mmCIF file with all atom_site columns, C-alpha atoms in Angstrom:
data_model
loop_
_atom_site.group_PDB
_atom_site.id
_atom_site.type_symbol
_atom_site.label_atom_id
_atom_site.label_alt_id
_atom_site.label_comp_id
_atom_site.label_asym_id
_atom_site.label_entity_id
_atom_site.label_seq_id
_atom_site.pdbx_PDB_ins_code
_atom_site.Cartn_x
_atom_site.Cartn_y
_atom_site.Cartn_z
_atom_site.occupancy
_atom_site.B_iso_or_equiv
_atom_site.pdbx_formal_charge
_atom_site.auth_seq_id
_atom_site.auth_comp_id
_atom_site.auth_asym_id
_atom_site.auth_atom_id
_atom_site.pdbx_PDB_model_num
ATOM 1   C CA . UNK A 1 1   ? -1.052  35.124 -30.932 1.00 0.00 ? 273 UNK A CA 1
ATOM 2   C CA . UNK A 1 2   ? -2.734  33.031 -33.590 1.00 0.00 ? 274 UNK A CA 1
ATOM 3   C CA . UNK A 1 3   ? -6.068  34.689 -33.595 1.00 0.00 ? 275 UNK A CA 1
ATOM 4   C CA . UNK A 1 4   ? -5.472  36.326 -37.083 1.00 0.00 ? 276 UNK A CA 1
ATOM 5   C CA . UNK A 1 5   ? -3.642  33.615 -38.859 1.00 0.00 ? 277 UNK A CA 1
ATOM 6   C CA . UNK A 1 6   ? -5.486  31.863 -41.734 1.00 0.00 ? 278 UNK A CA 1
ATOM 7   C CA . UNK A 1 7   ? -5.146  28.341 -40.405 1.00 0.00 ? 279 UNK A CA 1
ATOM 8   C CA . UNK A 1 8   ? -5.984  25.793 -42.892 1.00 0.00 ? 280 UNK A CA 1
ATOM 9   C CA . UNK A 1 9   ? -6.241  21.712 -42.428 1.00 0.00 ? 281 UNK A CA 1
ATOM 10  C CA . UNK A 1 10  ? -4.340  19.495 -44.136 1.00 0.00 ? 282 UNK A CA 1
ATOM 11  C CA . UNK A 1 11  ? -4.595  15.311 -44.612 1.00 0.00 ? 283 UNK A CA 1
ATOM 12  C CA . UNK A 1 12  ? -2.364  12.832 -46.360 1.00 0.00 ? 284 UNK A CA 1
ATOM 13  C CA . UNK A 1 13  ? -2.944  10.905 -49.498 1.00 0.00 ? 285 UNK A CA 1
ATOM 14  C CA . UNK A 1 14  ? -0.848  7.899  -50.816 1.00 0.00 ? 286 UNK A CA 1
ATOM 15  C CA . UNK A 1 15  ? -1.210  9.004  -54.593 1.00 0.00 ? 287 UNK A CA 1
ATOM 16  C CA . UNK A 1 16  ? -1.806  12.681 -54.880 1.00 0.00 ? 288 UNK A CA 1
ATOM 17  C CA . UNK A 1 17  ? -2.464  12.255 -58.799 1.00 0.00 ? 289 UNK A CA 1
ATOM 18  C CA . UNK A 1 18  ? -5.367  10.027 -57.951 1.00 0.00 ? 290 UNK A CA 1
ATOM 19  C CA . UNK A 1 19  ? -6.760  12.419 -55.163 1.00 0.00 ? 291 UNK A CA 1
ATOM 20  C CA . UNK A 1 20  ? -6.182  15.373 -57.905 1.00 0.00 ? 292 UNK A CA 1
ATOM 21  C CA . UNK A 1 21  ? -8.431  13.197 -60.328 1.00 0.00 ? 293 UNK A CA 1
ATOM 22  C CA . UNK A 1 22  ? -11.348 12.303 -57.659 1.00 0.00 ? 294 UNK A CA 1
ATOM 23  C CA . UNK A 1 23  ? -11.626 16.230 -55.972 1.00 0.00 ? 295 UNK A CA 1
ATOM 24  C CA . UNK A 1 24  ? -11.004 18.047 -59.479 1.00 0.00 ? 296 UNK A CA 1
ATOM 25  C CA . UNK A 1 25  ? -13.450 16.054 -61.690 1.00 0.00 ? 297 UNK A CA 1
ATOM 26  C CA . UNK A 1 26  ? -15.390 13.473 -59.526 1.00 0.00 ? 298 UNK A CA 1
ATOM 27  C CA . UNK A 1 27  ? -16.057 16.065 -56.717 1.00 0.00 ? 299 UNK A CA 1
ATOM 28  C CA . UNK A 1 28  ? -15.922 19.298 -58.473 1.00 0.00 ? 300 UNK A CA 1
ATOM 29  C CA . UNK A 1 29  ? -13.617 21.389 -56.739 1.00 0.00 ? 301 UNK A CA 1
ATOM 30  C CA . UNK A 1 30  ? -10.811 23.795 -57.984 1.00 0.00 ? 302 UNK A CA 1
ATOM 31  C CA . UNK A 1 31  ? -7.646  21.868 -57.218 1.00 0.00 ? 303 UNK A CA 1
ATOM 32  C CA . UNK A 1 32  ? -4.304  23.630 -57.476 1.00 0.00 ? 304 UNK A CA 1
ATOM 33  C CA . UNK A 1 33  ? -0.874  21.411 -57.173 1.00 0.00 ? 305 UNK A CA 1
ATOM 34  C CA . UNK A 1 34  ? 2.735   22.911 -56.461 1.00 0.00 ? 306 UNK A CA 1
ATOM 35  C CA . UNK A 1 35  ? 5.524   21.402 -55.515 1.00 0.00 ? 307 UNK A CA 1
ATOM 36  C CA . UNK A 1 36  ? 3.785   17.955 -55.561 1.00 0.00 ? 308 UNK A CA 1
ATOM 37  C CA . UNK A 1 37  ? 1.549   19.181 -52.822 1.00 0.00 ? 309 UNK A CA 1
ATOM 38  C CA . UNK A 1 38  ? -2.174  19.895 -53.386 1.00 0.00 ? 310 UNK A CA 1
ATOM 39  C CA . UNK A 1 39  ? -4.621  22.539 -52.176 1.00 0.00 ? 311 UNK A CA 1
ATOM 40  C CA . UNK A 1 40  ? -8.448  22.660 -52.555 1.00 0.00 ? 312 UNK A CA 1
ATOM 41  C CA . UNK A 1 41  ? -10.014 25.905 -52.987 1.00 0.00 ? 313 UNK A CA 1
ATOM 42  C CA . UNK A 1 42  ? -13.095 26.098 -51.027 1.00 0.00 ? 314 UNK A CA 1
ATOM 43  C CA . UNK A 1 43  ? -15.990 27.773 -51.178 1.00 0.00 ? 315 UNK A CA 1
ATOM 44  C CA . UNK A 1 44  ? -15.602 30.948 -48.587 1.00 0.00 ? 316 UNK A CA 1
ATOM 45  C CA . UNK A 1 45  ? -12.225 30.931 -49.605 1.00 0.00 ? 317 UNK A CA 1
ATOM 46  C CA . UNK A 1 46  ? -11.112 27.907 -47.085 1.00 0.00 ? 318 UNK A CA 1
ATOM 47  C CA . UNK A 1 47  ? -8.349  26.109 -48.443 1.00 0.00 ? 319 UNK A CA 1
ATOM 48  C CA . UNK A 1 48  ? -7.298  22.607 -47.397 1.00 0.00 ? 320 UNK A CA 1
ATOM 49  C CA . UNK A 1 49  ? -4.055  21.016 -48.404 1.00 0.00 ? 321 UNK A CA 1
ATOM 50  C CA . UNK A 1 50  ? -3.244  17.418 -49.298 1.00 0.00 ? 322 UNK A CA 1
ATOM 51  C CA . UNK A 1 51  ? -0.081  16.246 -49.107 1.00 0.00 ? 323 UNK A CA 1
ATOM 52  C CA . UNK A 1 52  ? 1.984   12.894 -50.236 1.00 0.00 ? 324 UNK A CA 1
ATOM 53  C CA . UNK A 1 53  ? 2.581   10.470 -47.683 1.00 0.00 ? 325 UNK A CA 1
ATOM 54  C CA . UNK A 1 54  ? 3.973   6.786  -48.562 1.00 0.00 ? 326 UNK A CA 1
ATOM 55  C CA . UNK A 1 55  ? 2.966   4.971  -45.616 1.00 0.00 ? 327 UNK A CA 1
ATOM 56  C CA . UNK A 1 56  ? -0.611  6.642  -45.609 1.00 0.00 ? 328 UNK A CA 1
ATOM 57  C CA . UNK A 1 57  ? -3.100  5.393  -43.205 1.00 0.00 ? 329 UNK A CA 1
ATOM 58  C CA . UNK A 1 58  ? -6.543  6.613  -43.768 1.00 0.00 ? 330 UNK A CA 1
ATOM 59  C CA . UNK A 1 59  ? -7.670  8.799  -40.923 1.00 0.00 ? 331 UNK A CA 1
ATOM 60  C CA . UNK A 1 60  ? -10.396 7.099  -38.776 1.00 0.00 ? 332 UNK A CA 1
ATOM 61  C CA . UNK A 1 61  ? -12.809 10.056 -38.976 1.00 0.00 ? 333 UNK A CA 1
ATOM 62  C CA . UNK A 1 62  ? -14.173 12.379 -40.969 1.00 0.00 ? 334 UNK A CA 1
ATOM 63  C CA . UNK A 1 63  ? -11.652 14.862 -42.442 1.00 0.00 ? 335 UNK A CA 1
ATOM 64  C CA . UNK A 1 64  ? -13.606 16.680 -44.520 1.00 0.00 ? 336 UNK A CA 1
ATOM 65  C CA . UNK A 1 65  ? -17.569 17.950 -44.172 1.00 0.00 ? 337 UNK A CA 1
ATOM 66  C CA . UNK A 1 66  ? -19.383 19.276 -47.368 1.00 0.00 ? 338 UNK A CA 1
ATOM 67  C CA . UNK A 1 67  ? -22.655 21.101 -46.008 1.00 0.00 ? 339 UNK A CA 1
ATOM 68  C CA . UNK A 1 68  ? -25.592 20.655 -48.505 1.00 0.00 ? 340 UNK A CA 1
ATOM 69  C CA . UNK A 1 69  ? -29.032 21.693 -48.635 1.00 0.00 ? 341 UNK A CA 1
ATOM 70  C CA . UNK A 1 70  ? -30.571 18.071 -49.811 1.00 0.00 ? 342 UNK A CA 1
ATOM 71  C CA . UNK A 1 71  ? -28.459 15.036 -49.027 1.00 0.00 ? 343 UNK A CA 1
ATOM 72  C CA . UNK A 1 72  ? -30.305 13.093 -51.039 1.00 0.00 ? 344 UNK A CA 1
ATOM 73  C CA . UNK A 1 73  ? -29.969 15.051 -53.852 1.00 0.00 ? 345 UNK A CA 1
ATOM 74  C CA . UNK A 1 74  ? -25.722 15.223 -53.154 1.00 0.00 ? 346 UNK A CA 1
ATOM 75  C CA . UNK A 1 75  ? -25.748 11.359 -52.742 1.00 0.00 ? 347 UNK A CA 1
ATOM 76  C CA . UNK A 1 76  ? -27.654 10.483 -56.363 1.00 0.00 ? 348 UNK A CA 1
ATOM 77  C CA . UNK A 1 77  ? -25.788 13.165 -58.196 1.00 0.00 ? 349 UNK A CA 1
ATOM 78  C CA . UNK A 1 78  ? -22.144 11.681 -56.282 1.00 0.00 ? 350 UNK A CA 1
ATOM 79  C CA . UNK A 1 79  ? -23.178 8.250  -56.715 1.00 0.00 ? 351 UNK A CA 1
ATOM 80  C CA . UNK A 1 80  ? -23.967 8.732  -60.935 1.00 0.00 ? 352 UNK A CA 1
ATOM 81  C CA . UNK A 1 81  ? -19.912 10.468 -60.904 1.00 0.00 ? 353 UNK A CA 1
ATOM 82  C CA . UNK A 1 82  ? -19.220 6.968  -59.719 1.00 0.00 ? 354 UNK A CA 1
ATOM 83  C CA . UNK A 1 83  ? -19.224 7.701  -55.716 1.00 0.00 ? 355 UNK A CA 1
ATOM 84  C CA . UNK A 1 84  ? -19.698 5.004  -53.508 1.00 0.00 ? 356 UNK A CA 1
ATOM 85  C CA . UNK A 1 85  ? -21.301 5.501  -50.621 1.00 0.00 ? 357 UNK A CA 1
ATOM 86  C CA . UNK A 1 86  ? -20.703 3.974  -47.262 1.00 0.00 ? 358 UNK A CA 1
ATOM 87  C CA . UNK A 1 87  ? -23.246 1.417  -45.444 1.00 0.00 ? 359 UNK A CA 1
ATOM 88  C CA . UNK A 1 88  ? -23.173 1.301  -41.484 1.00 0.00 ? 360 UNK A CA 1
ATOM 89  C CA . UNK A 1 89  ? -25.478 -0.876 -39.634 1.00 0.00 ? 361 UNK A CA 1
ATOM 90  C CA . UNK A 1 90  ? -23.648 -0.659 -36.258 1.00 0.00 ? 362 UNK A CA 1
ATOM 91  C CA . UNK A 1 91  ? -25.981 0.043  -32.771 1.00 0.00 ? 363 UNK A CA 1
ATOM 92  C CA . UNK A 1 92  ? -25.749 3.567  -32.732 1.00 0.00 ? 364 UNK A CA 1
ATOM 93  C CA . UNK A 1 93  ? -24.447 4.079  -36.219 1.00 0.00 ? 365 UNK A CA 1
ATOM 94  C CA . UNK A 1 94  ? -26.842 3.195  -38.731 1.00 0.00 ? 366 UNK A CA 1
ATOM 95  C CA . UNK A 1 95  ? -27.462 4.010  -42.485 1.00 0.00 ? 367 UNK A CA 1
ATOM 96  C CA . UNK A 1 96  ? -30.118 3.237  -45.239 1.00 0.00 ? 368 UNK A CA 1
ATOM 97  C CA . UNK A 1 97  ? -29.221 1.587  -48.640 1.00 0.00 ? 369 UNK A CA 1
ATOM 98  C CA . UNK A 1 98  ? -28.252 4.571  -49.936 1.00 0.00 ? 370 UNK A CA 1
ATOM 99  C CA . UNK A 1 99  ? -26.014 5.540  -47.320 1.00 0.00 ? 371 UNK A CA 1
ATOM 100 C CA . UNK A 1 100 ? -27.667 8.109  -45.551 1.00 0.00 ? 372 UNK A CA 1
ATOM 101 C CA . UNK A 1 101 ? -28.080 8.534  -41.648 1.00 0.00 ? 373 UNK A CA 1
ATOM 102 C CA . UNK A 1 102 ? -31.235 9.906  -40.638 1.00 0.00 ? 374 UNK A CA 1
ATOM 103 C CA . UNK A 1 103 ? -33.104 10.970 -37.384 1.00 0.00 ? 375 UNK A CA 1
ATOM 104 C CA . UNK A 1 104 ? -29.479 10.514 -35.474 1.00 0.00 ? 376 UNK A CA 1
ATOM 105 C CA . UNK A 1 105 ? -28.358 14.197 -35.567 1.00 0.00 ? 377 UNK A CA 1
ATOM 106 C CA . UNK A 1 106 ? -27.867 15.935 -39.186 1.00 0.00 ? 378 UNK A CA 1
ATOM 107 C CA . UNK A 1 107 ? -28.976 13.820 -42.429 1.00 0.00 ? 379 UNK A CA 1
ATOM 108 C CA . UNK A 1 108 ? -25.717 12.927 -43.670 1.00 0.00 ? 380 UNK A CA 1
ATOM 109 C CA . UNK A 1 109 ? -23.863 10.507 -45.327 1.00 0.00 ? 381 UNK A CA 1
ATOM 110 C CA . UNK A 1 110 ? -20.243 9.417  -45.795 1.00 0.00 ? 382 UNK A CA 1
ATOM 111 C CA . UNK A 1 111 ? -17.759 8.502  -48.416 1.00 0.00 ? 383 UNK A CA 1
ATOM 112 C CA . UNK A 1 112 ? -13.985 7.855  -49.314 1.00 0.00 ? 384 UNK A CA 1
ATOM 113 C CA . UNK A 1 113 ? -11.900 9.435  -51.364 1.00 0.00 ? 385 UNK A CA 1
ATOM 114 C CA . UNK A 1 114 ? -9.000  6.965  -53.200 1.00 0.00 ? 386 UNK A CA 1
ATOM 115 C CA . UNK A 1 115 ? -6.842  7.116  -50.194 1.00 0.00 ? 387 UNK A CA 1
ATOM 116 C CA . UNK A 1 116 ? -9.587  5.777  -47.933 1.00 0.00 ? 388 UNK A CA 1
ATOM 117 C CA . UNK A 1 117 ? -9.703  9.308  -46.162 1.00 0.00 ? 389 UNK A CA 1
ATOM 118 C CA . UNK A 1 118 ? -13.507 9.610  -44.782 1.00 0.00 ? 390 UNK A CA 1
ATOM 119 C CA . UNK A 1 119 ? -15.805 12.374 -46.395 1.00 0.00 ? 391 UNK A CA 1
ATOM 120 C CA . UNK A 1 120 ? -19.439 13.485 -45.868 1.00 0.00 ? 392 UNK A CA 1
ATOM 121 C CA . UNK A 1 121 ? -22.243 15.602 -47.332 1.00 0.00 ? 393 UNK A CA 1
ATOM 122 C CA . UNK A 1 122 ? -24.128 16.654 -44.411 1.00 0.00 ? 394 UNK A CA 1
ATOM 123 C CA . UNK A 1 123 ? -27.326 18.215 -44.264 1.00 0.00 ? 395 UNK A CA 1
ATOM 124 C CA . UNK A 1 124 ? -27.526 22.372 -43.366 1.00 0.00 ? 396 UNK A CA 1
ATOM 125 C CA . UNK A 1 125 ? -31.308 23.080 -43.851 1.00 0.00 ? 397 UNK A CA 1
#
């Protein structure tokens, strides 16, 4: 029934003009906004939609994965746009200073945007 439909995700943001500020300029990504509702235009023409929510709570997880060919590279050019990066040092969770998992699965490494939603650039190569 669904198998043609172009799903897209969606997450909630307490202050849409601050997540329009940190995914247009801080991230880089085309952001369109109607009716006080935003959509990012992917690369691959994937769109995902953020929309206002008052009592926001940040989602627990990752909502949204940004495939890279160097992390390293993503995380020094992110953190100079004023990114910050975050540190785990849990037992099967661990990152280095910069904020980058390695040898546990994909090289990746996670951020928030200004509604504490979790983000990561992950490794492809």
């Amino acid at each position: 029934m669904l198998g043609d439909s172009k799903a897209f995700s969606g997450f909630s943001a307490n202050d849409t003009e601050k997540a329009k500020e940190f995914y247009g300029r801080t991230l880089g990504l085309k952001v369109s906004e109607t009716n006080g509702l935003l959509t990012l235009h992917l690369a691959g023409g994937s769109n995902v939609l953020i929309y206002p929510k008052p009592n926001h709570t940040p989602a627990t997880f990752t909502v949204l994965n940004f495939p890279v060919d160097d992390v390293d590279q993503a995380v020094d050019e992110l953190a100079k746009r004023g990114v910050r990066f975050e540190i785990y040092d849990l037992p099967d969770l661990k990152t280095d200073k910069k904020g980058i998992m390695r040898g546990n699965g994909p090289t990746i490494a996670w951020f928030k945007d200004p509604a504490g939603n979790i983000l990561s650039v992950i490794e492809t190569s």
